[in-house]
């Protein structure tokens, strides 16, 4: 009886924003995804460039030679994104610092899709456990929201090129912040990502060698599969399925697929934790399981915590406290 109630509660949370999510249609916008590409190259050109981006992912997710100068104001840090978009607000990155002392261990937190605020409880909990917590705003969220938008529709959407650019921007912004923190004297850097933020944190962990621990909550390997099968992205699938199938979407979004980089995620010096909700209908548990198996096949042994709840019910005190304690122990080990 309890779990039936829990599943219904999760489904209601999933549908809470459905009235803001409209069905549109497929758009490629290849030039948004791949700098220097032609916008009129067609789907096959998009797939070719996506494959090329995976092959040369160090460049695709790479940084400029010089780090941006960061501005500081009390507990806030801001700097210009090196990927410039048409949304002015989105071009400045802001991160909030919560710390209980002079910790030299920075924890960079990447929030979930459509987050409308940072998580002070999470930040206070991890600062109490000895971290300097930096909650970064991902593209088109929080201070970076697109004026007039009801949700972060430019971060994850039926526009394939815009989605690739947004995730790439989130990764590059995160790596830029990590570089700034290293320059500021932080000796140890870890990342924690939640839901869509876990894809960003995972991509950063795969490409940023100074990250030695990554805790990924509610994650999977294939972003394409998550969108195609997840309850929170039904409108995106409905927008796409008359034009492309799942196999083609996997090709297009291969640069965003954590399974494209399992060898990197299994690199020496990186410890991975995954927190998986066994009743999740947004990121289906089999997507998490498949990623875990691929990483193990590459030679690593991620720490895995299975929780018998749904995607949104992980935020309930019954489950979130256990997950938080597990993550803090892992990150502090």
Short mmCIF file of N, CA and C in Angstrom, two decimals, residues 218-309:
data_model
loop_
_atom_site.label_atom_id
_atom_site.label_comp_id
_atom_site.label_asym_id
_atom_site.label_seq_id
_atom_site.Cartn_x
_atom_site.Cartn_y
_atom_site.Cartn_z
N UNK A 218 20.62 9.52 -9.46
CA UNK A 218 19.54 9.40 -10.44
C UNK A 218 20.07 9.57 -11.86
N UNK A 219 21.09 8.80 -12.18
CA UNK A 219 21.73 8.94 -13.48
C UNK A 219 21.53 7.70 -14.32
N UNK A 220 21.81 7.82 -15.61
CA UNK A 220 21.83 6.71 -16.55
C UNK A 220 22.93 6.97 -17.55
N UNK A 221 23.08 6.10 -18.52
CA UNK A 221 24.12 6.30 -19.51
C UNK A 221 23.66 7.13 -20.68
N UNK A 222 22.63 6.65 -21.36
CA UNK A 222 22.16 7.28 -22.59
C UNK A 222 21.13 8.36 -22.30
N UNK A 223 21.46 9.60 -22.61
CA UNK A 223 20.48 10.68 -22.46
C UNK A 223 19.33 10.49 -23.43
N UNK A 224 19.62 9.97 -24.61
CA UNK A 224 18.56 9.71 -25.59
C UNK A 224 17.55 8.71 -25.04
N UNK A 225 18.02 7.64 -24.43
CA UNK A 225 17.10 6.64 -23.87
C UNK A 225 16.31 7.21 -22.71
N UNK A 226 16.95 8.04 -21.90
CA UNK A 226 16.24 8.67 -20.79
C UNK A 226 15.08 9.51 -21.30
N UNK A 227 15.33 10.32 -22.33
CA UNK A 227 14.28 11.18 -22.89
C UNK A 227 13.19 10.33 -23.53
N UNK A 228 13.57 9.25 -24.20
CA UNK A 228 12.61 8.44 -24.94
C UNK A 228 11.70 7.64 -24.02
N UNK A 229 12.22 7.24 -22.85
CA UNK A 229 11.46 6.34 -21.98
C UNK A 229 10.97 7.00 -20.70
N UNK A 230 11.46 8.20 -20.37
CA UNK A 230 11.17 8.82 -19.09
C UNK A 230 9.83 9.53 -19.06
N UNK A 231 9.21 9.54 -17.89
CA UNK A 231 7.89 10.15 -17.74
C UNK A 231 7.93 11.67 -17.77
N UNK A 232 9.08 12.29 -17.45
CA UNK A 232 9.16 13.75 -17.42
C UNK A 232 9.43 14.35 -18.80
N UNK A 233 9.74 13.51 -19.78
CA UNK A 233 10.13 14.02 -21.11
C UNK A 233 9.22 13.47 -22.20
N UNK A 234 7.99 13.13 -21.83
CA UNK A 234 7.05 12.61 -22.83
C UNK A 234 6.85 13.60 -23.98
N UNK A 235 6.83 14.89 -23.65
CA UNK A 235 6.59 15.90 -24.69
C UNK A 235 7.73 15.96 -25.69
N UNK A 236 8.96 15.68 -25.25
CA UNK A 236 10.10 15.69 -26.17
C UNK A 236 10.00 14.50 -27.12
N UNK A 237 9.70 13.33 -26.56
CA UNK A 237 9.52 12.17 -27.43
C UNK A 237 8.40 12.40 -28.44
N UNK A 238 7.28 12.95 -27.97
CA UNK A 238 6.16 13.23 -28.87
C UNK A 238 6.54 14.22 -29.96
N UNK A 239 7.45 15.11 -29.66
CA UNK A 239 7.91 16.09 -30.64
C UNK A 239 8.84 15.47 -31.67
N UNK A 240 9.52 14.38 -31.29
CA UNK A 240 10.56 13.80 -32.15
C UNK A 240 10.12 12.58 -32.94
N UNK A 241 9.21 11.76 -32.39
CA UNK A 241 9.05 10.41 -32.91
C UNK A 241 8.44 10.32 -34.30
N UNK A 242 7.85 11.39 -34.80
CA UNK A 242 7.38 11.37 -36.19
C UNK A 242 8.51 11.65 -37.18
N UNK A 243 9.67 12.08 -36.66
CA UNK A 243 10.77 12.47 -37.54
C UNK A 243 12.00 11.58 -37.42
N UNK A 244 12.30 11.11 -36.21
CA UNK A 244 13.45 10.23 -36.01
C UNK A 244 13.07 9.14 -35.02
N UNK A 245 13.85 8.06 -35.01
CA UNK A 245 13.62 7.00 -34.05
C UNK A 245 14.69 7.05 -32.96
N UNK A 246 14.57 6.14 -32.00
CA UNK A 246 15.49 6.15 -30.85
C UNK A 246 16.93 5.91 -31.29
N UNK A 247 17.15 5.02 -32.24
CA UNK A 247 18.51 4.74 -32.70
C UNK A 247 19.16 5.99 -33.28
N UNK A 248 18.39 6.77 -34.02
CA UNK A 248 18.93 8.01 -34.59
C UNK A 248 19.18 9.06 -33.52
N UNK A 249 18.30 9.11 -32.51
CA UNK A 249 18.52 10.06 -31.42
C UNK A 249 19.78 9.69 -30.64
N UNK A 250 20.02 8.40 -30.47
CA UNK A 250 21.26 7.98 -29.82
C UNK A 250 22.47 8.46 -30.60
N UNK A 251 22.41 8.37 -31.92
CA UNK A 251 23.52 8.87 -32.74
C UNK A 251 23.72 10.37 -32.54
N UNK A 252 22.61 11.11 -32.59
CA UNK A 252 22.69 12.57 -32.50
C UNK A 252 23.25 13.02 -31.16
N UNK A 253 22.84 12.34 -30.09
CA UNK A 253 23.25 12.75 -28.75
C UNK A 253 24.36 11.88 -28.17
N UNK A 254 25.08 11.17 -29.04
CA UNK A 254 26.19 10.34 -28.57
C UNK A 254 27.21 11.13 -27.75
N UNK A 255 27.51 12.40 -28.08
CA UNK A 255 28.47 13.14 -27.25
C UNK A 255 28.01 13.36 -25.82
N UNK A 256 26.69 13.21 -25.55
CA UNK A 256 26.13 13.45 -24.23
C UNK A 256 25.90 12.14 -23.46
N UNK A 257 26.24 11.02 -24.07
CA UNK A 257 26.00 9.70 -23.51
C UNK A 257 27.19 9.28 -22.64
N UNK A 258 26.97 9.07 -21.35
CA UNK A 258 28.07 8.67 -20.47
C UNK A 258 28.69 7.35 -20.91
N UNK A 259 27.90 6.51 -21.57
CA UNK A 259 28.45 5.24 -22.04
C UNK A 259 29.44 5.43 -23.19
N UNK A 260 29.47 6.61 -23.79
CA UNK A 260 30.49 6.90 -24.80
C UNK A 260 31.87 7.06 -24.18
N UNK A 261 31.92 7.22 -22.85
CA UNK A 261 33.18 7.56 -22.18
C UNK A 261 33.47 6.63 -21.00
N UNK A 262 33.03 5.36 -21.10
CA UNK A 262 33.21 4.47 -19.95
C UNK A 262 34.69 4.23 -19.65
N UNK A 263 35.54 4.23 -20.65
CA UNK A 263 36.98 4.07 -20.39
C UNK A 263 37.51 5.26 -19.59
N UNK A 264 37.03 6.43 -19.89
CA UNK A 264 37.44 7.62 -19.14
C UNK A 264 36.89 7.59 -17.72
N UNK A 265 35.64 7.12 -17.57
CA UNK A 265 35.05 7.05 -16.24
C UNK A 265 35.71 5.96 -15.39
N UNK A 266 36.37 5.02 -16.03
CA UNK A 266 37.07 3.96 -15.32
C UNK A 266 38.55 4.29 -15.11
N UNK A 267 38.93 5.54 -15.37
CA UNK A 267 40.35 5.90 -15.28
C UNK A 267 40.87 5.76 -13.84
N UNK A 268 42.15 5.44 -13.69
CA UNK A 268 42.75 5.42 -12.36
C UNK A 268 42.68 6.81 -11.73
N UNK A 269 42.40 6.86 -10.45
CA UNK A 269 42.33 8.14 -9.76
C UNK A 269 40.94 8.72 -9.67
N UNK A 270 39.97 8.07 -10.30
CA UNK A 270 38.58 8.54 -10.20
C UNK A 270 37.74 7.47 -9.50
N UNK A 271 37.09 7.87 -8.42
CA UNK A 271 36.13 7.00 -7.74
C UNK A 271 34.72 7.48 -8.04
N UNK A 272 33.85 6.53 -8.38
CA UNK A 272 32.48 6.86 -8.74
C UNK A 272 31.50 6.26 -7.76
N UNK A 273 30.47 7.05 -7.41
CA UNK A 273 29.33 6.54 -6.68
C UNK A 273 28.07 6.82 -7.49
N UNK A 274 27.15 5.87 -7.49
CA UNK A 274 25.87 6.08 -8.15
C UNK A 274 24.76 5.76 -7.17
N UNK A 275 23.80 6.69 -7.03
CA UNK A 275 22.62 6.49 -6.21
C UNK A 275 21.45 6.28 -7.16
N UNK A 276 20.85 5.11 -7.10
CA UNK A 276 19.82 4.72 -8.07
C UNK A 276 18.50 4.50 -7.34
N UNK A 277 17.43 5.09 -7.86
CA UNK A 277 16.09 4.89 -7.29
C UNK A 277 15.43 3.72 -8.01
N UNK A 278 15.16 2.67 -7.27
CA UNK A 278 14.64 1.45 -7.88
C UNK A 278 13.25 1.58 -8.47
N UNK A 279 12.49 2.63 -8.09
CA UNK A 279 11.13 2.82 -8.59
C UNK A 279 11.06 4.03 -9.54
N UNK A 280 12.21 4.45 -10.03
CA UNK A 280 12.31 5.65 -10.86
C UNK A 280 11.60 5.45 -12.20
N UNK A 281 10.75 6.43 -12.57
CA UNK A 281 10.10 6.39 -13.88
C UNK A 281 10.55 7.56 -14.76
N UNK A 282 11.47 8.35 -14.26
CA UNK A 282 12.07 9.42 -15.06
C UNK A 282 13.37 8.93 -15.69
N UNK A 283 14.24 8.37 -14.86
CA UNK A 283 15.45 7.69 -15.34
C UNK A 283 15.27 6.22 -14.96
N UNK A 284 14.86 5.42 -15.92
CA UNK A 284 14.52 4.03 -15.60
C UNK A 284 15.73 3.29 -15.03
N UNK A 285 15.52 2.48 -14.00
CA UNK A 285 16.64 1.81 -13.33
C UNK A 285 17.51 0.98 -14.27
N UNK A 286 16.93 0.42 -15.33
CA UNK A 286 17.75 -0.40 -16.23
C UNK A 286 18.78 0.46 -16.97
N UNK A 287 18.51 1.77 -17.15
CA UNK A 287 19.50 2.64 -17.76
C UNK A 287 20.70 2.84 -16.83
N UNK A 288 20.41 2.96 -15.54
CA UNK A 288 21.49 3.05 -14.56
C UNK A 288 22.27 1.74 -14.50
N UNK A 289 21.55 0.65 -14.49
CA UNK A 289 22.20 -0.67 -14.39
C UNK A 289 23.12 -0.91 -15.58
N UNK A 290 22.67 -0.52 -16.76
CA UNK A 290 23.48 -0.73 -17.96
C UNK A 290 24.76 0.09 -17.91
N UNK A 291 24.66 1.32 -17.42
CA UNK A 291 25.86 2.15 -17.28
C UNK A 291 26.83 1.54 -16.28
N UNK A 292 26.30 1.07 -15.15
CA UNK A 292 27.15 0.44 -14.13
C UNK A 292 27.89 -0.76 -14.74
N UNK A 293 27.17 -1.57 -15.48
CA UNK A 293 27.78 -2.75 -16.09
C UNK A 293 28.87 -2.35 -17.08
N UNK A 294 28.64 -1.30 -17.86
CA UNK A 294 29.64 -0.86 -18.83
C UNK A 294 30.90 -0.33 -18.13
N UNK A 295 30.72 0.40 -17.04
CA UNK A 295 31.87 0.91 -16.30
C UNK A 295 32.64 -0.24 -15.66
N UNK A 296 31.92 -1.21 -15.11
CA UNK A 296 32.58 -2.38 -14.53
C UNK A 296 33.34 -3.16 -15.60
N UNK A 297 32.76 -3.27 -16.78
CA UNK A 297 33.43 -3.97 -17.87
C UNK A 297 34.71 -3.25 -18.28
N UNK A 298 34.74 -1.92 -18.08
CA UNK A 298 35.94 -1.14 -18.40
C UNK A 298 37.00 -1.24 -17.32
N UNK A 299 36.69 -1.92 -16.22
CA UNK A 299 37.70 -2.19 -15.21
C UNK A 299 37.55 -1.46 -13.90
N UNK A 300 36.49 -0.68 -13.73
CA UNK A 300 36.29 0.07 -12.48
C UNK A 300 35.19 -0.60 -11.66
N UNK A 301 35.11 -0.23 -10.42
CA UNK A 301 34.09 -0.78 -9.53
C UNK A 301 33.38 0.36 -8.82
N UNK A 302 32.35 0.94 -9.44
CA UNK A 302 31.66 2.05 -8.78
C UNK A 302 30.93 1.60 -7.54
N UNK A 303 30.82 2.51 -6.58
CA UNK A 303 30.01 2.28 -5.39
C UNK A 303 28.55 2.56 -5.76
N UNK A 304 27.67 1.61 -5.52
CA UNK A 304 26.27 1.76 -5.93
C UNK A 304 25.36 1.63 -4.72
N UNK A 305 24.47 2.61 -4.57
CA UNK A 305 23.46 2.55 -3.52
C UNK A 305 22.09 2.54 -4.18
N UNK A 306 21.35 1.44 -4.00
CA UNK A 306 19.99 1.33 -4.51
C UNK A 306 19.02 1.77 -3.42
N UNK A 307 18.07 2.61 -3.79
CA UNK A 307 17.07 3.12 -2.86
C UNK A 307 15.69 2.76 -3.41
N UNK A 308 14.82 2.22 -2.57
CA UNK A 308 13.51 1.74 -3.04
C UNK A 308 12.49 2.88 -3.02
N UNK A 309 12.71 3.84 -3.93
CA UNK A 309 11.80 4.98 -4.07
C UNK A 309 11.80 5.42 -5.52
#
